[in-house]
Coordinates of C-alpha atoms in Angstrom, one line a residue:
M133 CA 175.3 191.3 213.2
K134 CA 176.5 189.6 210.2
K135 CA 173.3 189.5 208.4
I136 CA 172.7 193.3 209.2
I137 CA 175.5 193.7 207.7
I138 CA 175.7 192.4 204.7
L139 CA 172.2 193.4 204.1
L140 CA 173.7 197.1 204.6
T141 CA 176.3 195.9 201.9
L142 CA 173.2 194.7 199.2
I143 CA 172.0 197.7 199.7
H144 CA 174.2 199.7 199.3
F145 CA 175.3 198.5 195.5
S146 CA 171.7 198.2 194.4
M147 CA 172.1 202.2 195.3
Q148 CA 175.4 202.6 193.0
A149 CA 174.4 203.8 189.8
Q150 CA 175.0 201.4 187.3
L151 CA 176.2 201.8 184.5
K152 CA 174.7 199.7 181.8
P153 CA 176.0 198.9 177.7
V154 CA 173.2 200.2 175.0
A155 CA 173.9 199.1 171.6
Y156 CA 171.6 200.9 168.8
N157 CA 172.6 201.4 165.3
D158 CA 173.0 204.4 162.7
G159 CA 172.8 202.9 159.7
G160 CA 174.9 200.4 159.2
Q161 CA 178.1 202.5 162.2
K162 CA 177.2 200.3 165.9
L163 CA 176.8 202.7 168.3
E164 CA 177.3 202.2 171.7
G165 CA 176.6 203.7 174.7
F166 CA 176.2 203.6 178.5
F167 CA 173.1 204.1 180.6
A168 CA 173.0 205.2 184.6
K169 CA 169.4 205.1 186.2
A170 CA 168.0 207.2 188.2
T171 CA 168.7 206.2 191.6
T172 CA 167.3 208.6 193.6
A173 CA 164.1 210.3 193.7
N174 CA 162.7 211.1 190.1
P175 CA 159.4 211.7 189.5
K176 CA 160.2 212.9 185.1
N177 CA 162.0 210.6 184.7
I178 CA 164.2 213.7 183.4
G179 CA 166.9 212.6 181.4
I180 CA 170.1 213.9 181.4
I181 CA 172.3 213.0 177.8
V182 CA 176.6 213.4 177.4
L183 CA 178.9 214.2 174.7
P184 CA 182.7 213.4 175.8
A185 CA 185.8 214.6 174.5
W186 CA 187.7 213.8 172.1
M187 CA 189.3 210.8 172.6
G188 CA 185.7 209.6 172.4
I189 CA 183.8 207.4 175.8
D190 CA 186.0 207.7 178.4
A191 CA 186.6 207.1 182.4
H192 CA 185.8 210.7 182.3
A193 CA 181.8 211.0 180.4
K194 CA 181.1 207.9 182.2
E195 CA 182.0 209.3 186.0
S196 CA 179.5 212.4 184.7
A197 CA 176.2 209.8 184.6
E198 CA 177.0 208.4 187.2
A199 CA 177.5 212.1 189.5
L200 CA 174.4 212.9 186.8
A201 CA 171.7 209.4 188.7
K202 CA 173.4 209.7 192.2
L203 CA 171.9 213.7 191.6
G204 CA 168.5 212.0 190.9
Y205 CA 169.2 211.5 186.8
H206 CA 168.5 209.1 184.5
A207 CA 172.1 209.5 182.4
F208 CA 172.8 208.3 179.0
V209 CA 177.5 208.6 177.7
A210 CA 176.7 208.5 173.2
D211 CA 178.6 207.2 171.2
I212 CA 179.6 209.3 169.2
Y213 CA 182.3 207.3 167.0
G214 CA 180.6 204.5 166.3
V215 CA 182.2 201.1 167.6
G216 CA 185.8 200.0 165.7
N217 CA 186.7 203.6 166.3
T218 CA 188.1 205.1 169.1
P219 CA 191.2 207.2 168.0
N220 CA 194.0 205.8 168.7
N221 CA 195.8 208.9 169.4
T222 CA 195.3 212.4 169.7
T223 CA 196.3 212.6 165.5
E224 CA 193.3 210.3 165.1
A225 CA 191.1 212.3 167.8
G226 CA 191.2 215.4 165.5
K227 CA 191.1 214.0 163.1
L228 CA 187.7 212.3 164.1
A229 CA 186.5 215.5 166.1
G230 CA 186.9 217.6 163.0
Y231 CA 185.1 215.6 160.9
F232 CA 182.1 215.8 162.8
K233 CA 183.0 219.4 163.9
N234 CA 182.6 220.1 160.2
S235 CA 180.3 217.5 159.2
Y236 CA 177.7 218.9 162.4
K237 CA 174.6 217.4 160.7
D238 CA 176.0 214.4 161.4
Y239 CA 177.0 215.1 164.7
Q240 CA 173.6 215.7 165.6
R241 CA 172.0 213.5 164.0
R242 CA 174.7 211.7 166.5
I243 CA 172.9 212.8 169.3
Q244 CA 169.7 212.8 168.4
L245 CA 170.1 209.2 168.0
A246 CA 171.6 209.2 171.3
I247 CA 168.1 211.1 173.3
D248 CA 166.1 208.4 171.4
Q249 CA 167.9 205.1 173.1
L250 CA 168.1 207.8 176.9
I251 CA 163.9 207.6 176.0
K252 CA 163.7 203.7 175.3
E253 CA 165.9 203.4 179.0
G254 CA 162.4 205.6 180.5
A255 CA 163.5 209.1 180.1
N256 CA 160.3 211.5 180.0
P257 CA 161.0 213.0 176.0
D258 CA 159.3 216.7 177.7
E259 CA 161.9 216.8 180.0
I260 CA 165.8 216.1 178.8
A261 CA 169.3 218.3 178.6
V262 CA 172.8 217.3 177.1
I263 CA 176.2 218.0 178.6
G264 CA 179.3 217.7 176.9
Y265 CA 183.2 218.2 178.0
C266 CA 185.6 220.3 175.4
F267 CA 184.3 218.3 171.7
G268 CA 180.8 217.2 174.2
G269 CA 180.5 220.8 175.1
S270 CA 180.8 221.7 170.6
G271 CA 178.6 218.9 170.4
A272 CA 175.9 220.4 173.8
L273 CA 175.7 223.8 171.1
E274 CA 175.1 222.0 167.9
A275 CA 172.1 220.4 169.9
A276 CA 170.8 224.1 170.3
R277 CA 172.0 225.0 167.2
G278 CA 169.9 222.6 166.2
N279 CA 167.1 222.8 168.2
L280 CA 167.2 219.1 169.3
K281 CA 163.4 218.7 171.2
V282 CA 166.2 219.5 175.5
K283 CA 165.2 221.8 177.6
G284 CA 169.0 222.7 178.2
V285 CA 172.8 222.8 177.1
V286 CA 175.8 222.3 178.9
S287 CA 179.0 222.8 177.4
F288 CA 182.3 222.5 179.4
H289 CA 185.3 224.1 177.9
G290 CA 184.1 223.3 174.4
G291 CA 184.7 224.7 171.6
L292 CA 181.6 227.6 170.8
G293 CA 183.2 228.6 166.7
K294 CA 180.8 227.3 163.9
D295 CA 181.2 228.5 160.6
P296 CA 180.7 231.9 159.6
M297 CA 178.5 230.6 156.8
R298 CA 176.4 229.3 158.2
Q299 CA 173.0 230.7 159.1
T300 CA 171.8 231.0 162.5
Q301 CA 168.2 230.5 163.8
P302 CA 165.9 230.9 166.9
I303 CA 167.3 228.6 169.9
T304 CA 165.2 227.3 171.3
P305 CA 167.4 225.6 174.2
K306 CA 169.0 226.8 176.6
I307 CA 172.4 227.2 177.6
L308 CA 174.5 227.1 179.6
V309 CA 178.4 227.4 179.1
L310 CA 181.2 226.8 181.0
H311 CA 184.5 228.4 180.6
G312 CA 187.9 228.5 181.4
A313 CA 189.1 232.0 180.8
D314 CA 192.4 230.9 179.8
D315 CA 191.3 228.2 177.3
P316 CA 193.9 229.3 174.1
Y317 CA 192.3 226.6 171.8
V318 CA 188.7 229.0 172.4
P319 CA 190.6 232.9 171.2
Q320 CA 189.2 236.2 172.3
K321 CA 187.9 236.6 168.3
E322 CA 185.4 232.8 169.0
V323 CA 184.0 234.4 171.9
L324 CA 182.6 236.7 170.7
A325 CA 181.8 235.9 168.1
F326 CA 179.4 233.0 169.6
Q327 CA 177.8 236.0 172.0
D328 CA 176.8 237.9 169.4
E329 CA 175.0 234.6 167.0
M330 CA 173.3 234.4 170.5
R331 CA 172.1 238.0 170.5
I332 CA 170.7 237.0 166.9
G333 CA 169.2 233.7 167.8
K334 CA 167.9 234.9 170.7
A335 CA 168.8 232.2 172.8
D336 CA 168.1 232.9 176.6
W337 CA 172.4 231.6 177.5
Q338 CA 174.7 232.2 180.3
M339 CA 178.1 231.9 180.6
N340 CA 180.8 232.1 183.3
F341 CA 184.2 232.4 182.8
Y342 CA 186.4 230.7 186.3
A343 CA 189.6 232.1 186.0
N344 CA 193.3 231.5 186.0
A345 CA 191.3 227.1 184.5
V346 CA 192.3 226.9 180.9
H347 CA 190.9 223.6 178.6
A348 CA 189.5 220.4 180.2
F349 CA 189.6 221.8 183.1
T350 CA 187.2 219.6 184.8
H351 CA 189.6 215.9 183.6
K352 CA 191.1 215.0 186.7
D353 CA 193.5 212.7 185.0
L354 CA 195.8 216.3 183.7
S355 CA 198.1 217.5 185.5
T356 CA 197.2 221.2 187.3
D357 CA 200.0 223.0 185.0
N358 CA 198.0 225.9 182.3
S359 CA 200.9 226.4 180.6
K360 CA 199.7 222.7 178.6
G361 CA 196.5 224.3 177.4
A362 CA 194.4 221.8 178.7
A363 CA 194.6 221.1 182.3
Y364 CA 192.4 220.0 186.0
N365 CA 191.7 223.2 188.0
E366 CA 190.0 221.9 191.4
L367 CA 187.5 224.8 192.0
A368 CA 186.6 225.1 188.5
N369 CA 185.7 221.9 188.1
K370 CA 183.6 222.3 191.6
R371 CA 181.8 225.7 190.4
S372 CA 181.4 224.9 186.9
W373 CA 179.1 221.4 188.3
E374 CA 177.0 223.0 189.9
A375 CA 176.2 226.0 187.7
M376 CA 174.9 222.7 185.9
K377 CA 173.4 221.5 189.0
A378 CA 171.6 225.3 189.5
F379 CA 170.7 225.3 186.0
F380 CA 169.0 221.9 185.6
T381 CA 166.8 223.8 188.7
E382 CA 166.0 225.8 186.5
I383 CA 164.8 224.8 183.3
F384 CA 163.1 221.7 185.7
N385 CA 161.3 223.2 187.6

């Protein structure tokens, strides 16, 4: 009986998503992402890029990659800032995130480098999607704007705006935006401008609004106090994850 229990325990742990650090480079800048291999059947070798929020690779991004692996997807947490550039506070995070939002081609390149690593780890180059949270949600939209070779992108409570001087090009990847209806950091003007951009770009897009949800509603480490502007919302978190799963079923079938 003891041997059976040990064997079952080993099987249990072998089925858990194991995050593996992956070193790669952008020129002279060292990067380190994290790969989680699918723990259930993934015959098409579908791969998902996870773009972290503005504080860089965090527990939330890693947990998302592990959850995606349990759903049957290979997942890779992208390193956008680079080794040695993790912000120590929100001021530093704002400066770093601001740089990549303004230097969007650099952001797109870092996302593409992560895609390249995901493919090296066994993902099918024709079966890739990108998801992102907050700053990472903005990055997911940049992947679509740059027409990176991905089937779709999902933005969780991400910024929607872009420089109005940028010309809107036709957008190929399908887009799902999961947005807190009361997000104080994304004004209605930005929402409407984004929707106009999608129409001009002839994008295949969807946008879900979640009642009583503000910014960062998927982050369990935050309080539930909406007055702070960023707060966890359990129902919006669950609904948005289910919406993402349905989106993946659609784009990968």
